[in-house]
Amino acid sequence: MTAAAEPSTLESRVGHYYQVEDPYLVGREKVREYARAVQDYHPAHWDVAAAAELGYPGLVAPVTFTSTPAMACNRRMFEQVVVGYDTYMQTEEVFEQHRPIVAGDELHIDVELTSVRKIAGRDLITVTNTFTDAAGERVHTLHTTVVGVTAEDVDPAIKSAVQNTMMHDVDLFGVGETEYHKTLRPEGDVRIATGLTRTPGTPSFDDVKVGDEVPTRHTRLSRGDLVNYAGVAGDANPIHWDEDIAKLAGLPDVIAHGMLTMGLGAGFASAWSGDPGAVTRYAVRLSAPAIVSATEGCDIEYSGRIKSLDPETRTGVIIVGAKSAGRKIFGLATMNVRFS
């Protein structure tokens, strides 16, 4: 009988947990700022009266909005717990919207290392954020999966190049081993928000059918869009705006943030459905980056179709496709939507 392999240092840290000390207050202007960054002009993100018509007490945050506070909240995890890598490459995101987040919400954010697995010689690391409102109900869960990248995978010159271009308080390569003590999530029941008591502003379930196509939409991105998104979302990685560093990282040119392409996809689907708050789950696996040249920018084509429908819950699953320069940038993307 073969003895089981000893878990790696990182695998032994799965389950490590902490809660961010200060709650995150969802501001009305932050919702608008984020919606602008992902080019999502659904009225519920911008106009209080339009949000009220759909039954919301304030502006509705886009479904991918939680990626912004998560970026800051996860920093400690990647600096002190998930160590041994020089940088990380985003590969998958799952957004679970238990109820829509609205302006005025006060969110308590938990961070947990939930999975470490090896695929094709690479470590896939999943960190989960849970967002709980002032009433103690979990309103959103976000699962972020990244691939750990070591110095063997990038040009050694990238470290000094990044150091000379980054914001003064960010050091992508400055993480390392610190004294480590594992903390675990406290036991206890978690109340999951059941959503606002309202009829979603989506098409009637009786008027949609499996195979229905979501009209294709083209979205343009420029380097300016990437710089703006970097500032709004707090993603300071220069591969999204500096061509030389992108090439040192092994990329053909500057690439769009994976989370930006996901936000664009969410806006594409909610524009069709009519109600961004009717989304209960949005999962995207990235397959290729969207290249954004300095002279021509980038065009992303979004498409979709209804994959399945559930008459008991009056919900459906939509497949969301995204292509740029003839390449699929979403490997598999699905969105679960409540119909009226």
Short mmCIF file of C-alpha atoms in Angstrom, two decimals:
data_model
loop_
_atom_site.label_atom_id
_atom_site.label_comp_id
_atom_site.label_asym_id
_atom_site.label_seq_id
_atom_site.Cartn_x
_atom_site.Cartn_y
_atom_site.Cartn_z
CA MET A 1 0.00 0.00 0.00
CA THR A 2 1.41 3.38 -1.02
CA ALA A 3 1.55 6.00 1.71
CA ALA A 4 -0.40 9.19 1.06
CA ALA A 5 1.71 12.13 -0.04
CA GLU A 6 2.43 14.74 2.60
CA PRO A 7 0.44 17.91 2.02
CA SER A 8 2.42 20.91 0.84
CA THR A 9 2.85 23.93 3.08
CA LEU A 10 0.15 25.76 1.17
CA GLU A 11 -2.27 22.82 1.19
CA SER A 12 -1.94 22.68 4.97
CA ARG A 13 -3.16 26.29 5.09
CA VAL A 14 -6.48 25.58 3.35
CA GLY A 15 -9.22 26.81 5.65
CA HIS A 16 -7.23 29.83 6.83
CA TYR A 17 -9.72 32.60 7.54
CA TYR A 18 -9.93 36.22 8.63
CA GLN A 19 -12.54 38.94 8.70
CA VAL A 20 -11.68 42.40 7.42
CA GLU A 21 -11.67 44.79 10.37
CA ASP A 22 -13.69 47.66 8.91
CA PRO A 23 -17.01 47.16 7.11
CA TYR A 24 -17.27 48.34 3.50
CA LEU A 25 -19.93 51.00 2.93
CA VAL A 26 -21.39 50.83 -0.58
CA GLY A 27 -21.53 54.41 -1.81
CA ARG A 28 -23.89 55.65 -4.50
CA GLU A 29 -21.12 57.34 -6.46
CA LYS A 30 -18.92 54.24 -6.17
CA VAL A 31 -21.69 52.21 -7.80
CA ARG A 32 -21.87 54.72 -10.66
CA GLU A 33 -18.08 54.88 -10.95
CA TYR A 34 -17.81 51.11 -11.20
CA ALA A 35 -20.72 50.85 -13.68
CA ARG A 36 -19.00 53.43 -15.88
CA ALA A 37 -15.71 51.50 -15.72
CA VAL A 38 -17.41 48.32 -17.02
CA GLN A 39 -19.56 50.28 -19.49
CA ASP A 40 -22.79 49.12 -17.85
CA TYR A 41 -25.43 51.77 -18.40
CA HIS A 42 -28.47 49.93 -17.07
CA PRO A 43 -30.59 52.68 -15.41
CA ALA A 44 -30.75 50.80 -12.08
CA HIS A 45 -27.03 51.50 -11.60
CA TRP A 46 -27.40 55.21 -12.28
CA ASP A 47 -30.85 56.55 -11.48
CA VAL A 48 -32.46 56.19 -8.05
CA ALA A 49 -35.98 56.48 -9.50
CA ALA A 50 -35.26 53.77 -12.09
CA ALA A 51 -33.95 51.48 -9.35
CA ALA A 52 -37.06 52.18 -7.26
CA GLU A 53 -39.30 51.21 -10.19
CA LEU A 54 -37.67 47.77 -10.06
CA GLY A 55 -38.28 47.56 -6.31
CA TYR A 56 -34.84 48.51 -5.00
CA PRO A 57 -34.24 50.88 -2.06
CA GLY A 58 -31.16 52.38 -3.75
CA LEU A 59 -28.91 52.14 -6.78
CA VAL A 60 -28.12 48.51 -7.60
CA ALA A 61 -24.48 47.47 -7.75
CA PRO A 62 -23.45 45.49 -10.87
CA VAL A 63 -23.08 41.78 -10.09
CA THR A 64 -19.27 41.95 -10.43
CA PHE A 65 -19.01 45.01 -8.15
CA THR A 66 -17.79 42.88 -5.22
CA SER A 67 -14.52 42.27 -7.04
CA THR A 68 -13.45 45.80 -6.08
CA PRO A 69 -13.57 45.48 -2.26
CA ALA A 70 -12.32 41.89 -2.62
CA MET A 71 -9.16 43.12 -4.35
CA ALA A 72 -8.15 45.06 -1.24
CA CYS A 73 -9.44 42.48 1.24
CA ASN A 74 -7.50 39.61 -0.34
CA ARG A 75 -4.18 41.43 -0.27
CA ARG A 76 -3.28 40.11 3.18
CA MET A 77 -4.07 36.55 2.09
CA PHE A 78 -1.69 36.76 -0.86
CA GLU A 79 1.04 38.55 1.09
CA GLN A 80 1.10 36.42 4.24
CA VAL A 81 -0.66 33.10 3.61
CA VAL A 82 -0.51 32.15 -0.08
CA VAL A 83 3.26 32.48 -0.38
CA GLY A 84 5.91 30.94 -2.63
CA TYR A 85 4.88 32.58 -5.89
CA ASP A 86 6.12 35.65 -7.70
CA THR A 87 2.74 36.65 -9.11
CA TYR A 88 -0.69 35.23 -9.91
CA MET A 89 -2.77 34.75 -13.04
CA GLN A 90 -6.53 34.95 -12.77
CA THR A 91 -8.35 31.97 -14.25
CA GLU A 92 -11.90 31.73 -12.86
CA GLU A 93 -14.50 33.72 -10.95
CA VAL A 94 -17.84 32.68 -9.48
CA PHE A 95 -20.24 35.36 -8.23
CA GLU A 96 -23.19 34.18 -6.12
CA GLN A 97 -25.71 36.98 -5.63
CA HIS A 98 -27.98 35.93 -2.77
CA ARG A 99 -29.64 39.32 -2.93
CA PRO A 100 -28.61 42.40 -4.92
CA ILE A 101 -26.21 44.78 -3.20
CA VAL A 102 -27.51 48.35 -3.16
CA ALA A 103 -26.07 51.75 -2.29
CA GLY A 104 -26.13 52.21 1.47
CA ASP A 105 -25.33 48.58 2.29
CA GLU A 106 -22.73 48.09 5.02
CA LEU A 107 -20.83 44.91 4.22
CA HIS A 108 -18.72 42.79 6.53
CA ILE A 109 -16.23 40.79 4.47
CA ASP A 110 -14.74 37.40 5.35
CA VAL A 111 -11.75 35.96 3.48
CA GLU A 112 -10.94 32.24 3.38
CA LEU A 113 -8.43 30.06 1.53
CA THR A 114 -10.84 27.38 0.36
CA SER A 115 -8.90 25.24 -2.11
CA VAL A 116 -5.43 24.40 -3.41
CA ARG A 117 -5.19 21.88 -6.23
CA LYS A 118 -2.58 20.97 -8.80
CA ILE A 119 -3.52 20.69 -12.49
CA ALA A 120 -0.97 20.11 -15.25
CA GLY A 121 1.86 20.93 -12.87
CA ARG A 122 0.36 24.28 -11.85
CA ASP A 123 -1.14 25.24 -8.48
CA LEU A 124 -4.73 26.51 -8.67
CA ILE A 125 -5.60 28.52 -5.59
CA THR A 126 -9.15 29.53 -4.63
CA VAL A 127 -9.94 32.30 -2.17
CA THR A 128 -13.55 32.89 -1.13
CA ASN A 129 -15.01 36.20 0.04
CA THR A 130 -18.33 36.32 1.82
CA PHE A 131 -20.22 39.60 2.16
CA THR A 132 -22.63 39.93 5.08
CA ASP A 133 -24.94 42.90 5.62
CA ALA A 134 -25.65 44.80 8.84
CA ALA A 135 -28.56 42.45 9.58
CA GLY A 136 -26.20 39.47 9.63
CA GLU A 137 -27.35 37.97 6.33
CA ARG A 138 -24.91 36.83 3.69
CA VAL A 139 -25.77 38.77 0.54
CA HIS A 140 -22.94 37.75 -1.79
CA THR A 141 -20.26 35.07 -2.12
CA LEU A 142 -17.28 35.46 -4.45
CA HIS A 143 -14.87 32.66 -5.36
CA THR A 144 -11.61 33.74 -7.01
CA THR A 145 -9.28 31.14 -8.56
CA VAL A 146 -5.76 32.04 -9.62
CA VAL A 147 -2.72 30.16 -10.90
CA GLY A 148 0.46 30.66 -8.89
CA VAL A 149 3.31 31.82 -11.13
CA THR A 150 6.97 31.46 -10.09
CA ALA A 151 10.09 33.23 -11.30
CA GLU A 152 10.75 30.35 -13.72
CA ASP A 153 7.76 31.46 -15.77
CA VAL A 154 8.67 35.11 -16.29
CA ASP A 155 11.62 37.15 -17.50
CA PRO A 156 13.89 37.98 -14.49
CA ALA A 157 14.05 41.59 -15.69
CA ILE A 158 10.38 42.06 -14.88
CA LYS A 159 11.03 42.62 -11.17
CA SER A 160 13.11 45.75 -11.62
CA ALA A 161 10.85 46.98 -14.44
CA VAL A 162 7.75 46.64 -12.29
CA GLN A 163 9.43 48.34 -9.34
CA ASN A 164 10.08 51.40 -11.49
CA THR A 165 6.51 51.70 -12.79
CA MET A 166 4.22 50.72 -9.92
CA MET A 167 2.30 52.99 -7.57
CA HIS A 168 4.42 53.94 -4.58
CA ASP A 169 2.54 51.74 -2.09
CA VAL A 170 2.24 48.58 -4.21
CA ASP A 171 4.92 45.91 -4.56
CA LEU A 172 3.70 42.92 -6.56
CA PHE A 173 6.86 40.97 -5.81
CA GLY A 174 7.34 42.08 -2.24
CA VAL A 175 5.40 39.22 -0.65
CA GLY A 176 7.16 36.57 1.35
CA GLU A 177 7.05 34.21 4.28
CA THR A 178 6.05 35.75 7.60
CA GLU A 179 5.37 34.17 10.96
CA TYR A 180 2.25 32.14 10.31
CA HIS A 181 -0.56 31.11 12.64
CA LYS A 182 -3.60 29.42 11.13
CA THR A 183 -6.99 30.81 12.08
CA LEU A 184 -10.25 29.06 11.21
CA ARG A 185 -13.74 30.36 10.49
CA PRO A 186 -15.84 30.39 13.67
CA GLU A 187 -18.50 27.73 13.74
CA GLY A 188 -22.12 28.77 13.58
CA ASP A 189 -25.07 29.02 11.26
CA VAL A 190 -24.89 31.54 8.43
CA ARG A 191 -28.13 33.17 7.35
CA ILE A 192 -28.27 33.45 3.57
CA ALA A 193 -30.29 36.39 2.28
CA THR A 194 -33.28 35.22 0.29
CA GLY A 195 -33.46 38.29 -1.95
CA LEU A 196 -35.75 41.26 -2.03
CA THR A 197 -39.46 40.51 -2.01
CA ARG A 198 -40.32 41.72 -5.48
CA THR A 199 -41.08 40.51 -8.96
CA PRO A 200 -37.94 40.70 -11.12
CA GLY A 201 -38.03 43.12 -14.03
CA THR A 202 -37.09 40.38 -16.49
CA PRO A 203 -39.12 38.84 -19.33
CA SER A 204 -41.93 36.49 -18.33
CA PHE A 205 -40.80 32.90 -17.93
CA ASP A 206 -43.63 31.95 -20.28
CA ASP A 207 -42.15 34.10 -23.06
CA VAL A 208 -38.68 32.54 -23.19
CA LYS A 209 -37.54 29.13 -24.37
CA VAL A 210 -34.40 27.05 -24.45
CA GLY A 211 -32.22 28.05 -27.39
CA ASP A 212 -33.33 31.69 -27.47
CA GLU A 213 -30.40 33.89 -28.53
CA VAL A 214 -29.27 36.99 -26.70
CA PRO A 215 -28.55 39.64 -29.37
CA THR A 216 -24.82 40.02 -30.03
CA ARG A 217 -23.11 43.15 -28.77
CA HIS A 218 -19.66 44.57 -29.57
CA THR A 219 -17.71 46.45 -26.92
CA ARG A 220 -14.64 48.58 -27.55
CA LEU A 221 -11.74 48.93 -25.11
CA SER A 222 -8.87 51.38 -25.28
CA ARG A 223 -5.78 51.71 -23.11
CA GLY A 224 -7.59 54.59 -21.40
CA ASP A 225 -10.41 52.23 -20.42
CA LEU A 226 -7.86 49.87 -18.86
CA VAL A 227 -6.18 52.65 -16.88
CA ASN A 228 -9.55 53.87 -15.62
CA TYR A 229 -10.63 50.37 -14.60
CA ALA A 230 -7.30 49.80 -12.83
CA GLY A 231 -7.92 52.89 -10.70
CA VAL A 232 -11.56 52.10 -9.95
CA ALA A 233 -10.99 48.43 -9.15
CA GLY A 234 -7.63 48.80 -7.41
CA ASP A 235 -5.86 46.39 -9.77
CA ALA A 236 -2.39 47.89 -10.13
CA ASN A 237 -0.80 45.16 -12.27
CA PRO A 238 1.10 46.98 -15.09
CA ILE A 239 0.50 44.20 -17.64
CA HIS A 240 -2.80 46.03 -18.15
CA TRP A 241 -1.22 49.32 -19.25
CA ASP A 242 2.53 48.94 -19.85
CA GLU A 243 3.50 47.20 -23.10
CA ASP A 244 7.13 46.51 -22.11
CA ILE A 245 6.17 44.83 -18.85
CA ALA A 246 3.42 42.82 -20.53
CA LYS A 247 6.02 41.41 -22.93
CA LEU A 248 8.44 40.64 -20.08
CA ALA A 249 5.58 38.64 -18.56
CA GLY A 250 5.37 36.58 -21.76
CA LEU A 251 2.34 38.34 -23.24
CA PRO A 252 2.12 39.65 -26.82
CA ASP A 253 0.93 43.08 -25.66
CA VAL A 254 -1.10 44.80 -22.97
CA ILE A 255 -4.14 42.75 -21.96
CA ALA A 256 -7.52 43.73 -20.54
CA HIS A 257 -8.22 42.80 -16.93
CA GLY A 258 -10.05 39.48 -16.81
CA MET A 259 -12.46 40.99 -14.31
CA LEU A 260 -13.16 43.89 -16.66
CA THR A 261 -14.15 41.50 -19.46
CA MET A 262 -16.41 39.71 -16.97
CA GLY A 263 -18.02 42.99 -15.92
CA LEU A 264 -18.67 43.85 -19.56
CA GLY A 265 -20.25 40.41 -20.02
CA ALA A 266 -22.50 40.88 -17.01
CA GLY A 267 -23.69 44.24 -18.35
CA PHE A 268 -24.35 42.68 -21.75
CA ALA A 269 -26.61 40.05 -20.17
CA SER A 270 -28.42 42.41 -17.79
CA ALA A 271 -29.17 44.84 -20.63
CA TRP A 272 -31.00 41.98 -22.33
CA SER A 273 -32.74 40.65 -19.20
CA GLY A 274 -33.78 44.10 -17.94
CA ASP A 275 -32.87 43.55 -14.30
CA PRO A 276 -29.28 43.14 -13.02
CA GLY A 277 -30.58 42.13 -9.62
CA ALA A 278 -32.28 39.06 -11.09
CA VAL A 279 -28.90 37.33 -11.50
CA THR A 280 -28.31 34.68 -8.83
CA ARG A 281 -25.02 33.25 -10.09
CA TYR A 282 -22.40 34.28 -12.65
CA ALA A 283 -19.43 32.00 -13.31
CA VAL A 284 -16.65 32.66 -15.81
CA ARG A 285 -13.63 30.55 -16.72
CA LEU A 286 -11.10 32.55 -18.71
CA SER A 287 -9.44 30.88 -21.69
CA ALA A 288 -7.44 33.67 -23.37
CA PRO A 289 -6.73 37.34 -22.69
CA ALA A 290 -8.17 40.22 -24.71
CA ILE A 291 -5.22 42.04 -26.30
CA VAL A 292 -5.53 45.85 -26.29
CA SER A 293 -3.13 47.55 -28.68
CA ALA A 294 -2.12 51.18 -28.20
CA THR A 295 -3.20 52.17 -31.72
CA GLU A 296 -6.27 50.04 -32.43
CA GLY A 297 -7.66 49.19 -29.04
CA CYS A 298 -9.73 46.04 -28.77
CA ASP A 299 -13.13 44.79 -29.86
CA ILE A 300 -14.94 42.15 -27.80
CA GLU A 301 -18.01 40.41 -29.18
CA TYR A 302 -20.47 39.16 -26.57
CA SER A 303 -23.16 36.62 -27.40
CA GLY A 304 -25.53 34.42 -25.44
CA ARG A 305 -28.30 31.85 -25.51
CA ILE A 306 -30.63 30.22 -23.01
CA LYS A 307 -29.20 26.83 -22.11
CA SER A 308 -31.88 25.56 -19.73
CA LEU A 309 -35.07 26.59 -17.92
CA ASP A 310 -36.57 25.46 -14.61
CA PRO A 311 -40.37 25.94 -14.44
CA GLU A 312 -40.50 25.29 -10.68
CA THR A 313 -38.23 28.23 -9.82
CA ARG A 314 -38.92 30.24 -12.99
CA THR A 315 -35.18 30.53 -13.55
CA GLY A 316 -32.89 29.91 -16.49
CA VAL A 317 -29.22 29.42 -17.27
CA ILE A 318 -27.69 31.60 -19.99
CA ILE A 319 -24.45 30.72 -21.75
CA VAL A 320 -22.39 33.89 -22.25
CA GLY A 321 -19.76 33.89 -25.00
CA ALA A 322 -16.96 36.40 -25.52
CA LYS A 323 -14.53 36.60 -28.43
CA SER A 324 -11.79 39.03 -29.36
CA ALA A 325 -9.64 38.97 -32.52
CA GLY A 326 -11.23 35.64 -33.43
CA ARG A 327 -10.28 33.98 -30.11
CA LYS A 328 -12.58 32.90 -27.30
CA ILE A 329 -11.69 34.78 -24.15
CA PHE A 330 -14.35 33.00 -22.06
CA GLY A 331 -13.84 29.26 -21.90
CA LEU A 332 -17.15 28.64 -20.15
CA ALA A 333 -19.41 31.34 -18.76
CA THR A 334 -22.89 30.85 -17.35
CA MET A 335 -25.38 33.20 -15.75
CA ASN A 336 -28.40 32.09 -13.69
CA VAL A 337 -31.35 34.49 -13.98
CA ARG A 338 -34.77 34.73 -12.32
CA PHE A 339 -37.61 35.41 -14.76
CA SER A 340 -40.87 37.10 -13.86
#
